[in-house]
Short mmCIF file of C-alpha atoms and ligand atoms in Angstrom, two decimals:
data_model
loop_
_atom_site.label_atom_id
_atom_site.label_comp_id
_atom_site.label_asym_id
_atom_site.label_seq_id
_atom_site.Cartn_x
_atom_site.Cartn_y
_atom_site.Cartn_z
CA MET A 1 23.89 46.16 18.45
CA LYS A 2 23.74 43.38 21.00
CA ARG A 3 19.59 43.10 20.32
CA LEU A 4 19.96 43.16 17.31
CA VAL A 5 22.38 40.75 17.11
CA ILE A 6 20.90 38.24 19.29
CA LEU A 7 17.42 39.06 16.93
CA PHE A 8 19.40 38.02 13.91
CA PHE A 9 20.57 34.91 15.39
CA ALA A 10 17.23 33.67 17.20
CA LEU A 11 15.67 34.56 13.34
CA CYS A 12 18.33 32.03 11.57
CA LEU A 13 17.75 29.43 14.01
CA CYS A 14 13.76 29.31 13.52
CA THR A 15 14.07 30.01 9.76
CA ALA A 16 16.22 27.12 9.89
CA LEU A 17 14.09 24.93 12.23
CA ALA A 18 11.24 25.87 10.43
CA ALA A 19 12.15 24.80 6.68
CA GLN A 20 13.80 21.58 7.42
CA GLU A 21 16.18 19.39 4.98
CA GLY A 22 15.47 16.51 3.15
CA TYR A 23 13.63 13.44 3.67
CA ARG A 24 13.48 9.82 2.83
CA ASN A 25 11.48 8.08 -0.55
CA PRO A 26 9.44 6.10 0.12
CA VAL A 27 7.50 8.65 2.33
CA ILE A 28 4.85 5.29 2.97
CA PRO A 29 6.92 1.36 2.20
CA GLY A 30 5.57 -1.58 1.11
CA PHE A 31 2.78 -1.87 -0.98
CA ASN A 32 0.54 1.51 -1.20
CA PRO A 33 -0.09 1.88 -4.50
CA ASP A 34 -2.00 4.59 -5.93
CA PRO A 35 -1.89 7.14 -4.04
CA SER A 36 -4.64 9.50 -3.29
CA VAL A 37 -4.04 13.32 -1.29
CA VAL A 38 -6.21 15.72 0.61
CA CYS A 39 -5.32 19.10 2.63
CA VAL A 40 -7.74 19.93 5.57
CA GLY A 41 -6.34 22.71 7.60
CA GLY A 42 -2.92 21.43 8.57
CA ASP A 43 -3.97 17.75 8.20
CA PHE A 44 -2.76 15.67 5.19
CA TYR A 45 -4.65 12.40 4.66
CA LEU A 46 -3.82 10.08 1.81
CA VAL A 47 -5.44 6.69 0.66
CA THR A 48 -4.02 3.53 -1.32
CA SER A 49 -5.21 0.84 -3.35
CA SER A 50 -5.82 -2.36 -1.25
CA PHE A 51 -7.26 -5.07 -3.47
CA GLU A 52 -8.35 -8.23 -2.11
CA TYR A 53 -7.38 -7.51 1.23
CA PHE A 54 -9.37 -6.79 4.05
CA PRO A 55 -10.37 -4.48 5.33
CA GLY A 56 -9.82 -2.27 2.33
CA LEU A 57 -8.35 0.91 1.54
CA PRO A 58 -6.03 1.79 4.59
CA ILE A 59 -6.12 5.89 5.45
CA TYR A 60 -3.12 7.51 6.81
CA HIS A 61 -2.60 10.65 8.21
CA SER A 62 0.14 13.37 8.33
CA ARG A 63 1.43 17.06 9.30
CA ASP A 64 4.27 16.89 6.71
CA LEU A 65 3.69 15.06 4.17
CA VAL A 66 7.12 12.66 4.97
CA ASN A 67 6.20 11.10 8.11
CA TRP A 68 2.52 9.57 7.57
CA ARG A 69 0.39 6.83 10.07
CA GLN A 70 -2.06 4.92 9.47
CA ILE A 71 -5.39 5.19 11.32
CA GLY A 72 -7.91 2.43 10.30
CA HIS A 73 -8.71 1.27 7.24
CA CYS A 74 -12.11 3.05 5.08
CA LEU A 75 -13.56 -0.41 4.48
CA THR A 76 -14.19 -2.23 7.51
CA ARG A 77 -17.70 -4.41 7.01
CA ASP A 78 -18.60 -6.72 5.08
CA SER A 79 -21.50 -4.67 3.98
CA GLN A 80 -19.31 -1.85 3.14
CA LEU A 81 -16.14 -4.92 0.85
CA PRO A 82 -17.88 -7.71 -0.96
CA LEU A 83 -14.61 -9.84 -1.64
CA GLN A 84 -15.66 -12.95 -1.84
CA GLY A 85 -13.92 -15.09 -4.83
CA ALA A 86 -11.88 -12.07 -5.58
CA PRO A 87 -8.75 -12.92 -7.27
CA SER A 88 -4.89 -11.98 -6.81
CA SER A 89 -5.06 -8.10 -7.10
CA GLY A 90 -8.69 -8.17 -7.71
CA GLY A 91 -11.18 -6.35 -5.28
CA LEU A 92 -9.80 -2.23 -4.50
CA PHE A 93 -8.52 -0.67 -7.20
CA ALA A 94 -7.59 2.78 -7.05
CA PRO A 95 -8.94 5.50 -5.00
CA SER A 96 -9.53 8.82 -5.05
CA ILE A 97 -10.03 11.06 -1.31
CA ARG A 98 -11.32 14.73 -1.25
CA TYR A 99 -13.08 17.09 0.88
CA ARG A 100 -15.55 19.42 1.38
CA ASP A 101 -17.93 21.44 3.10
CA GLY A 102 -17.03 19.42 6.45
CA VAL A 103 -16.66 16.10 5.06
CA PHE A 104 -14.47 13.68 3.62
CA TYR A 105 -15.15 11.20 0.81
CA VAL A 106 -13.36 8.66 -1.09
CA ILE A 107 -14.08 7.25 -4.08
CA CYS A 108 -12.88 3.95 -5.42
CA THR A 109 -14.05 0.91 -7.48
CA ASN A 110 -14.17 -2.49 -6.28
CA THR A 111 -13.76 -4.66 -9.59
CA SER A 112 -14.60 -7.84 -7.50
CA GLY A 113 -18.34 -7.12 -6.69
CA GLY A 114 -20.22 -3.73 -7.70
CA GLY A 115 -18.04 -1.11 -9.32
CA ASN A 116 -17.59 2.73 -8.74
CA PHE A 117 -18.54 3.85 -5.23
CA PHE A 118 -18.29 6.40 -2.62
CA LEU A 119 -18.02 6.39 0.77
CA THR A 120 -17.95 9.42 2.85
CA ALA A 121 -17.51 10.15 6.22
CA THR A 122 -16.59 13.06 8.73
CA ASP A 123 -14.72 11.59 10.84
CA PRO A 124 -11.27 10.51 8.27
CA ALA A 125 -10.14 7.57 10.97
CA GLY A 126 -14.42 6.23 10.62
CA PRO A 127 -16.71 5.49 10.71
CA TRP A 128 -17.40 5.34 6.70
CA SER A 129 -20.46 4.86 5.75
CA ASP A 130 -22.13 1.91 3.16
CA PRO A 131 -20.91 2.69 -0.32
CA VAL A 132 -23.16 4.99 -2.99
CA TRP A 133 -22.56 2.88 -6.44
CA VAL A 134 -22.26 5.09 -8.76
CA PRO A 135 -23.17 3.34 -12.48
CA ILE A 136 -20.47 3.84 -15.14
CA ASN A 137 -18.14 0.94 -15.92
CA SER A 138 -14.37 2.31 -15.37
CA ILE A 139 -11.38 2.65 -13.00
CA ASP A 140 -9.49 5.11 -11.18
CA PRO A 141 -12.49 7.88 -10.59
CA ASP A 142 -12.47 10.70 -8.26
CA ILE A 143 -15.00 13.49 -8.53
CA PHE A 144 -15.00 17.08 -8.96
CA TRP A 145 -16.89 20.31 -7.32
CA ASP A 146 -17.08 22.80 -10.97
CA ASP A 147 -18.02 26.60 -9.60
CA ASP A 148 -21.39 25.39 -11.00
CA GLY A 149 -22.39 23.95 -7.75
CA LYS A 150 -22.21 20.85 -10.17
CA THR A 151 -20.20 17.39 -8.44
CA TYR A 152 -18.28 15.71 -11.95
CA PHE A 153 -17.38 11.80 -11.88
CA VAL A 154 -14.09 12.05 -13.32
CA THR A 155 -12.84 8.66 -14.57
CA GLN A 156 -10.63 6.75 -17.63
CA GLY A 157 -11.76 4.94 -20.00
CA ASP A 158 -10.62 3.25 -23.26
CA GLN A 159 -10.27 6.08 -25.62
CA GLY A 160 -9.42 9.07 -22.70
CA ILE A 161 -10.34 10.33 -19.47
CA ARG A 162 -14.40 10.72 -18.99
CA ILE A 163 -16.07 13.74 -17.28
CA THR A 164 -20.49 12.55 -15.87
CA PRO A 165 -22.47 15.22 -13.72
CA ILE A 166 -23.86 13.05 -10.91
CA ASP A 167 -25.72 12.71 -7.81
CA ILE A 168 -23.54 13.22 -4.79
CA ALA A 169 -26.28 12.38 -2.95
CA THR A 170 -27.49 9.01 -4.97
CA GLY A 171 -24.68 8.88 -7.03
CA ALA A 172 -26.89 8.54 -10.31
CA VAL A 173 -25.79 9.53 -13.43
CA LEU A 174 -27.37 13.28 -14.23
CA GLY A 175 -25.97 13.55 -18.03
CA PRO A 176 -23.78 12.55 -20.69
CA GLU A 177 -20.25 12.23 -20.50
CA THR A 178 -17.94 13.98 -22.08
CA LEU A 179 -14.29 12.69 -23.39
CA VAL A 180 -11.99 15.22 -22.51
CA TRP A 181 -8.05 14.27 -23.06
CA GLY A 182 -6.93 11.04 -24.61
CA GLY A 183 -2.89 11.67 -23.18
CA ILE A 184 0.32 11.80 -25.08
CA GLY A 185 -0.11 8.47 -26.28
CA GLY A 186 1.18 6.67 -23.56
CA ARG A 187 -0.66 3.29 -22.64
CA TYR A 188 -3.99 3.54 -20.16
CA PRO A 189 -4.33 6.98 -19.78
CA GLU A 190 -5.29 6.65 -16.67
CA ALA A 191 -5.49 7.72 -12.66
CA PRO A 192 -7.11 11.56 -13.59
CA HIS A 193 -7.38 14.61 -10.76
CA VAL A 194 -8.69 18.11 -11.78
CA TYR A 195 -7.52 20.61 -9.74
CA ARG A 196 -8.15 25.03 -10.63
CA LYS A 197 -5.78 26.91 -10.73
CA ASP A 198 -5.51 30.17 -11.71
CA GLY A 199 -8.53 30.73 -13.77
CA PHE A 200 -7.87 27.09 -15.13
CA TYR A 201 -8.44 23.23 -15.27
CA TYR A 202 -5.52 21.62 -14.84
CA LEU A 203 -6.20 17.79 -15.66
CA MET A 204 -3.75 15.30 -14.44
CA ILE A 205 -3.12 11.11 -15.33
CA GLY A 206 -1.03 8.47 -15.56
CA GLU A 207 -0.11 7.38 -18.44
CA GLY A 208 2.33 3.90 -20.47
CA GLY A 209 0.36 1.37 -17.79
CA THR A 210 1.66 0.82 -13.88
CA GLU A 211 5.12 -1.08 -15.41
CA TYR A 212 8.51 0.65 -16.24
CA ALA A 213 6.96 3.01 -18.59
CA HIS A 214 4.73 4.41 -15.93
CA SER A 215 4.58 8.86 -15.86
CA VAL A 216 1.99 11.20 -15.25
CA THR A 217 0.89 14.20 -17.71
CA ILE A 218 -1.02 17.03 -17.39
CA ALA A 219 -3.31 19.60 -19.57
CA ARG A 220 -5.40 22.46 -18.73
CA SER A 221 -8.44 24.41 -20.14
CA ARG A 222 -10.50 27.21 -19.58
CA ASN A 223 -13.61 24.73 -19.36
CA LEU A 224 -13.84 21.24 -16.82
CA LEU A 225 -15.30 19.64 -20.25
CA GLY A 226 -12.25 21.07 -22.71
CA PRO A 227 -10.62 21.55 -24.88
CA TYR A 228 -7.52 20.75 -23.43
CA ASP A 229 -3.96 21.68 -24.37
CA SER A 230 -1.56 19.20 -23.11
CA CYS A 231 1.84 20.34 -21.03
CA PRO A 232 4.94 21.16 -23.24
CA PHE A 233 7.20 19.36 -21.57
CA ASN A 234 5.10 16.27 -20.80
CA PRO A 235 5.63 13.39 -19.19
CA ILE A 236 5.98 15.73 -16.21
CA VAL A 237 6.88 12.42 -13.60
CA THR A 238 8.60 9.44 -15.37
CA HIS A 239 11.71 7.62 -14.25
CA CYS A 240 11.77 5.54 -17.98
CA ASN A 241 13.96 7.77 -19.99
CA ARG A 242 17.73 8.42 -19.55
CA ILE A 243 17.83 10.48 -16.83
CA GLY A 244 15.80 7.75 -14.60
CA GLN A 245 17.14 4.34 -15.91
CA SER A 246 19.64 3.34 -13.43
CA ASN A 247 17.50 4.59 -10.66
CA LEU A 248 17.31 2.38 -8.17
CA ILE A 249 12.72 3.88 -7.93
CA GLN A 250 11.57 3.06 -11.13
CA GLY A 251 8.15 3.01 -12.50
CA THR A 252 6.76 6.38 -10.92
CA GLY A 253 3.59 7.74 -12.24
CA HIS A 254 -0.19 7.71 -11.52
CA GLY A 255 0.14 10.66 -9.24
CA ASP A 256 -2.22 13.87 -7.06
CA MET A 257 -1.31 16.41 -6.50
CA VAL A 258 -1.82 19.23 -2.75
CA GLN A 259 -1.40 22.41 -1.83
CA ALA A 260 0.31 22.81 2.11
CA PRO A 261 -1.16 25.33 4.54
CA ASP A 262 2.35 27.47 3.40
CA GLY A 263 0.75 27.68 0.06
CA SER A 264 3.79 25.21 -1.37
CA TRP A 265 2.22 22.11 -3.87
CA TRP A 266 3.63 18.66 -3.65
CA MET A 267 2.93 15.51 -5.54
CA VAL A 268 2.34 12.01 -3.81
CA PHE A 269 2.77 8.89 -6.73
CA LEU A 270 3.48 5.71 -7.45
CA GLY A 271 7.34 4.37 -7.87
CA TYR A 272 8.76 0.77 -6.27
CA ARG A 273 12.67 0.24 -5.54
CA THR A 274 14.19 -2.49 -7.68
CA ILE A 275 16.78 -4.81 -5.76
CA HIS A 276 19.44 -3.06 -7.34
CA PRO A 277 19.76 -0.48 -10.51
CA THR A 278 21.29 -3.28 -12.43
CA ALA A 279 18.92 -5.52 -11.70
CA TYR A 280 15.08 -5.07 -12.86
CA TYR A 281 12.66 -6.56 -9.81
CA HIS A 282 11.03 -5.90 -7.39
CA ILE A 283 8.98 -7.40 -4.32
CA LEU A 284 7.55 -4.80 -2.44
CA GLY A 285 5.14 -4.17 -4.64
CA ARG A 286 4.58 -0.18 -5.87
CA GLU A 287 4.59 1.86 -2.84
CA THR A 288 3.95 5.56 -2.03
CA TYR A 289 6.56 8.44 -3.22
CA LEU A 290 6.91 12.28 -2.47
CA ALA A 291 8.07 15.20 -4.56
CA PRO A 292 8.01 18.89 -4.11
CA VAL A 293 5.92 20.85 -7.04
CA ASP A 294 6.34 24.01 -8.68
CA TRP A 295 4.06 25.68 -10.05
CA PRO A 296 4.49 29.54 -11.27
CA ALA A 297 0.98 30.95 -11.22
CA GLY A 298 -1.11 30.51 -14.84
CA GLY A 299 2.50 28.27 -15.40
CA TRP A 300 3.53 24.28 -15.70
CA PRO A 301 3.73 22.10 -12.83
CA GLN A 302 7.95 20.71 -12.25
CA VAL A 303 7.97 18.34 -10.42
CA ASN A 304 11.40 17.92 -8.52
CA GLY A 305 12.95 20.20 -11.44
CA ASN A 306 13.94 17.35 -13.87
CA GLY A 307 10.05 14.91 -12.87
CA THR A 308 12.50 12.39 -10.60
CA VAL A 309 12.96 11.54 -7.55
CA ASP A 310 15.51 9.38 -5.09
CA VAL A 311 15.71 7.76 -1.98
CA VAL A 312 17.17 10.58 -0.34
CA MET A 313 15.47 13.92 -1.22
CA LYS A 314 17.75 16.95 -0.51
CA VAL A 315 15.02 19.20 -0.56
CA PRO A 316 13.47 21.73 2.37
CA THR A 317 10.29 20.23 3.56
CA LEU A 318 7.57 21.32 5.46
CA PRO A 319 8.55 21.38 9.52
CA LEU A 320 8.91 17.92 9.96
CA GLN A 321 6.40 16.08 12.80
CA PRO A 322 7.59 12.31 12.91
CA TRP A 323 4.70 11.11 14.78
CA PRO A 324 5.83 7.94 17.20
CA ALA A 325 8.19 4.12 15.59
CA GLU A 326 5.79 1.57 15.69
CA PRO A 327 6.94 -1.33 17.86
CA THR A 328 8.99 -3.99 16.27
CA VAL A 329 7.29 -6.75 18.67
CA ASN A 330 4.18 -7.85 19.33
CA GLU A 331 3.14 -9.97 21.73
CA PHE A 332 -0.40 -10.17 21.16
CA ASP A 333 -1.50 -8.52 24.11
CA SER A 334 -3.92 -6.16 22.87
CA PRO A 335 -7.49 -7.52 22.23
CA THR A 336 -7.19 -6.13 18.35
CA PHE A 337 -5.88 -5.81 15.98
CA GLY A 338 -3.81 -3.18 15.13
CA PHE A 339 -4.38 -1.51 11.53
CA GLU A 340 -1.18 -3.16 9.51
CA TRP A 341 -2.85 -6.68 9.77
CA GLN A 342 -5.10 -7.81 7.04
CA TRP A 343 -6.91 -10.51 5.41
CA LEU A 344 -7.73 -12.45 2.22
CA ARG A 345 -11.11 -11.87 1.33
CA ASN A 346 -13.31 -11.00 3.75
CA PRO A 347 -11.94 -13.18 6.89
CA VAL A 348 -13.76 -16.26 8.55
CA ARG A 349 -13.82 -13.85 11.93
CA GLU A 350 -13.87 -17.37 14.09
CA ASN A 351 -11.07 -18.30 13.26
CA TYR A 352 -8.83 -15.58 15.03
CA SER A 353 -8.82 -15.12 18.12
CA LEU A 354 -6.61 -12.23 20.47
CA THR A 355 -8.26 -13.25 23.95
CA GLU A 356 -9.27 -17.00 23.77
CA ARG A 357 -5.30 -17.53 25.68
CA ARG A 358 -4.01 -13.66 26.62
CA GLY A 359 -0.79 -12.39 24.74
CA SER A 360 -1.51 -15.09 22.19
CA LEU A 361 -2.64 -15.45 18.67
CA ARG A 362 -5.35 -18.25 17.94
CA ILE A 363 -5.48 -19.01 14.28
CA SER A 364 -7.86 -22.37 13.57
CA ALA A 365 -6.60 -24.27 10.94
CA SER A 366 -9.54 -24.17 7.76
CA PRO A 367 -9.33 -26.65 5.37
CA SER A 368 -9.01 -23.34 2.23
CA THR A 369 -5.68 -22.91 1.16
CA ILE A 370 -3.74 -19.71 0.36
CA ASP A 371 -3.36 -21.27 -3.49
CA GLU A 372 -6.97 -20.30 -3.75
CA PHE A 373 -9.43 -17.38 -3.48
CA ALA A 374 -10.75 -18.48 -0.91
CA SER A 375 -10.51 -16.59 2.88
CA PRO A 376 -7.99 -18.94 4.35
CA SER A 377 -7.16 -18.63 7.72
CA PHE A 378 -4.08 -16.11 7.11
CA ILE A 379 -3.32 -12.93 8.44
CA SER A 380 -0.14 -11.17 7.32
CA ARG A 381 1.33 -7.40 6.93
CA ARG A 382 3.44 -5.78 4.59
CA GLN A 383 7.03 -6.50 3.82
CA THR A 384 8.49 -3.31 4.16
CA GLU A 385 11.96 -3.48 3.17
CA ASN A 386 14.30 -5.55 1.00
CA THR A 387 16.12 -6.67 4.32
CA PHE A 388 14.75 -7.29 7.16
CA VAL A 389 14.11 -10.33 10.13
CA ALA A 390 11.01 -11.74 10.97
CA GLU A 391 10.45 -13.86 13.76
CA THR A 392 7.26 -15.62 15.35
CA ILE A 393 6.67 -18.64 18.22
CA LEU A 394 4.43 -21.15 17.33
CA ASN A 395 2.77 -23.30 20.04
CA PHE A 396 1.30 -25.86 17.66
CA LYS A 397 -0.01 -28.62 20.28
CA SER A 398 -3.65 -28.12 19.18
CA LEU A 399 -2.94 -28.48 15.98
CA ALA A 400 -3.80 -32.10 14.88
CA ALA A 401 -2.54 -34.71 12.64
CA ALA A 402 -2.38 -33.36 8.97
CA GLU A 403 -2.67 -29.90 9.73
CA GLN A 404 0.14 -27.30 9.23
CA ALA A 405 0.57 -23.85 10.51
CA GLY A 406 3.91 -21.48 10.34
CA ALA A 407 4.61 -18.08 7.98
CA VAL A 408 4.47 -17.89 4.79
CA LEU A 409 5.89 -14.57 2.63
CA TYR A 410 2.65 -14.34 0.42
CA GLN A 411 3.17 -12.52 -3.49
CA ASN A 412 -0.04 -14.33 -4.74
CA HIS A 413 -1.67 -17.43 -4.75
CA THR A 414 0.69 -18.48 -7.32
CA HIS A 415 3.64 -17.40 -5.61
CA HIS A 416 4.35 -17.97 -2.20
CA TYR A 417 7.25 -19.50 0.40
CA ASP A 418 5.71 -21.39 2.99
CA LEU A 419 7.77 -21.90 6.39
CA LEU A 420 5.11 -24.87 7.94
CA VAL A 421 4.87 -26.85 10.73
CA GLY A 422 3.35 -30.15 11.10
CA ARG A 423 3.99 -33.96 12.28
CA ASN A 424 5.15 -36.56 9.76
CA GLU A 425 3.39 -39.82 9.01
CA ALA A 426 5.13 -41.13 12.52
CA GLY A 427 3.85 -38.04 14.53
CA GLU A 428 7.11 -36.23 14.67
CA PRO A 429 7.26 -32.68 14.53
CA THR A 430 8.21 -31.87 11.46
CA ILE A 431 9.15 -28.27 9.53
CA LYS A 432 8.98 -28.02 6.07
CA LEU A 433 10.08 -25.69 3.33
CA ARG A 434 6.93 -25.54 0.43
CA VAL A 435 8.44 -23.75 -2.67
CA LYS A 436 4.93 -22.83 -5.00
CA LEU A 437 5.56 -20.64 -8.10
CA GLY A 438 2.75 -21.33 -10.21
CA MET A 439 3.07 -24.76 -11.68
CA ILE A 440 6.01 -25.27 -9.62
CA ASP A 441 5.43 -26.49 -6.03
CA TYR A 442 7.96 -28.48 -3.93
CA ILE A 443 9.05 -29.26 -0.44
CA ALA A 444 12.45 -27.18 -1.00
CA ALA A 445 13.69 -28.59 3.07
CA GLU A 446 12.16 -30.46 5.32
CA GLN A 447 13.44 -31.33 9.50
CA THR A 448 12.63 -32.83 12.26
CA PHE A 449 12.14 -31.88 15.89
CA LYS A 450 11.76 -31.53 20.10
CA GLY A 451 8.56 -30.71 21.50
CA GLU A 452 5.48 -28.47 20.83
CA THR A 453 6.67 -24.87 20.40
CA VAL A 454 9.08 -24.00 17.45
CA ARG A 455 10.87 -20.09 16.94
CA LEU A 456 10.55 -20.06 13.44
CA ARG A 457 12.53 -16.86 11.83
CA ILE A 458 13.32 -15.33 8.31
CA GLU A 459 15.61 -12.80 7.23
CA GLY A 460 15.55 -10.91 3.87
CA SER A 461 17.84 -9.62 2.10
CA PRO A 462 17.98 -8.12 -1.70
CA TYR A 463 18.59 -11.12 -3.02
CA ALA A 464 17.07 -13.74 -0.07
CA TYR A 465 15.33 -15.48 2.04
CA ASN A 466 16.52 -17.38 4.61
CA PHE A 467 14.71 -19.45 6.60
CA SER A 468 15.51 -20.80 10.09
CA PHE A 469 14.01 -22.40 13.22
CA ALA A 470 14.57 -22.90 17.00
CA ASP A 471 12.97 -25.58 18.96
CA GLY A 472 11.07 -24.65 22.28
CA LYS A 473 10.28 -20.96 23.27
CA LYS A 474 13.08 -19.81 24.61
CA GLY A 475 15.44 -21.52 22.24
CA GLU A 476 18.51 -19.75 20.64
CA ASN A 477 20.48 -22.23 18.27
CA PHE A 478 18.47 -21.42 15.08
CA LYS A 479 19.46 -23.96 12.89
CA HIS A 480 19.23 -22.83 9.53
CA LEU A 481 17.12 -24.76 6.54
CA ALA A 482 17.25 -22.81 3.33
CA SER A 483 17.83 -19.86 1.27
CA LEU A 484 15.52 -19.08 -1.43
CA ASP A 485 15.63 -16.34 -4.28
CA THR A 486 13.26 -13.14 -3.48
CA ARG A 487 13.41 -12.57 -7.62
CA TYR A 488 10.82 -14.90 -8.05
CA LEU A 489 8.86 -14.17 -5.44
CA SER A 490 8.44 -10.72 -7.92
CA THR A 491 5.98 -8.69 -9.67
CA GLU A 492 7.84 -9.56 -12.32
CA VAL A 493 7.98 -13.67 -12.22
CA SER A 494 4.79 -13.23 -10.22
CA GLY A 495 2.48 -10.63 -11.98
CA GLY A 496 -0.20 -8.83 -9.62
CA PHE A 497 -0.89 -4.89 -8.57
CA THR A 498 0.40 -6.01 -4.76
CA GLY A 499 3.67 -6.46 -2.68
CA VAL A 500 5.06 -9.49 -0.86
CA MET A 501 2.83 -10.10 2.56
CA ILE A 502 4.51 -11.85 6.02
CA GLY A 503 2.03 -13.99 7.29
CA LEU A 504 0.48 -16.07 10.05
CA TYR A 505 -0.94 -19.92 8.25
CA ALA A 506 -3.07 -22.49 9.68
CA THR A 507 -4.65 -25.01 7.32
CA SER A 508 -5.90 -28.47 6.41
CA ASN A 509 -5.10 -28.49 3.01
CA GLY A 510 -8.52 -29.43 2.09
CA ALA A 511 -9.43 -32.34 5.12
CA PRO A 512 -11.74 -31.14 7.91
CA ALA A 513 -10.05 -28.68 10.38
CA SER A 514 -10.74 -29.05 13.94
CA GLY A 515 -6.71 -27.82 15.09
CA LYS A 516 -5.53 -24.56 16.60
CA ALA A 517 -2.32 -23.17 16.01
CA TYR A 518 -1.20 -20.47 18.61
CA PHE A 519 1.43 -17.52 17.74
CA ASP A 520 3.18 -15.88 21.05
CA ARG A 521 5.10 -13.02 19.70
CA PHE A 522 5.78 -12.15 15.91
CA GLU A 523 8.82 -9.29 15.37
CA TYR A 524 9.37 -7.41 12.69
CA THR A 525 12.26 -5.02 12.36
CA PRO A 526 12.53 -3.65 8.91
CA ASN A 527 16.37 -2.43 8.11
CA LEU A 528 16.70 1.05 6.28
C1 6LW B 1 -4.75 1.43 -10.71
C2 6LW B 1 -4.43 1.99 -11.91
C3 6LW B 1 -2.66 1.82 -12.26
O1 6LW B 1 -6.37 1.38 -10.68
O2 6LW B 1 -3.18 -0.14 -11.45
O3 6LW B 1 -0.86 2.21 -11.93
C4 6LW B 1 -4.38 -0.22 -11.03
N1 6LW B 1 -2.22 2.05 -11.98
O4 6LW B 1 -4.15 3.19 -12.47
C5 6LW B 1 -4.91 -0.84 -9.53
O5 6LW B 1 -2.99 -0.41 -8.75
#
């Protein structure tokens, strides 16, 4: 009897440990839109779009769909990713990731050079192949292999979703395209993915456009090329209804589904966190969200019960396997950049060095500026929470006159706040806070200070960014320079498909450049 009681409690403990309760959305914060996911064995791999940023298409790994770590990028060579002159929110649009016979496939569109393509790799951390281009003009491509062994290119179009047989070795089109489904009438039917289940082909898409009217809808057919019947309770995901109207999360749509090793189904999709349920604007861009899917045999998928999600998700999860926390301080004592760092377009590599001065990132000033579609001396990482502290130590001794360096909050080339150090006409070290909002371009604050090293600090809060600085490497008494509204860096104001990036920058503003800036430390501490 005693043994039975112990066995019973052990069993309860295991089941409690196995199916753990709850997780926090977004599962990948900061601008990580248009997520696509695949499961191979017990591992999940997910890619998101990256537009004009280089390297392209971050790839993430997880063992529980909740905890994700970045394992690299799919496009890391200039030969793979021509982004010269790509406009803000140009470049790489929505990707798809799929797996077949030991090979990973990532399918995407470079809207600034080449169009649709796919890459292959046997190791998702790379290296990935050079692009195989597919001569079909569209965005949001995916690939589906049917029982007939043929490969089909599934993509969007003005009238709806199109399916075309292609040669997976060359990308060549092998037959006519078939328009299979136009959605339920929402704007921009896009982001198609096909799933084979219980004798049906399920076609899932995004509709409504990537703003507040966004949604996910689904249809099914017994034949890949249709006709498709729409799900009677479409849309299966949206916050554009009475249930979702006061939710902090808005714009939910563009999803992809995956079956976990335990047979459970899940959906990843994009959405964004507004500043407050009554303050309808967002600065972090579109992030990656996760929801459980109840998909009965021969039935329709139901997402988290009512098609909406919350930041705090009180639902059973797969056994949670968290990764070690990302360090908040970077002393630049590694010879290579971490995966979180991104350049605007194809970088001028000689303008950056992590080895020239140990423990420092050297950025050489460039005539190019972040106001143009060029490759400025600018490297950045995603702002992932509305509340954060970012700080860096800048030694600007080697900057030439009229050259500037510092930290930037960058939404796009027309909307950014620049905390820059240089020298004034009298040669005095000067810190300036520049506000660039479209045609509005002015210096919000300016101060002179002593020395050639300065600590720059930016504190983010939902409604305001606070800018301050301290003289010298060890300076502790930070002087408040100014506070600026977050609203004006929001997507609602600036447009675009990305999110705020926190960057390090050096420029000669168009003049011939010769100077260097040394960043001795970078700290980014997000507050959940
Ligand atoms: C993406 C399209 C979309 O390709 O926005 O949200 C485009 N939907 O599906 C860029 O993210």
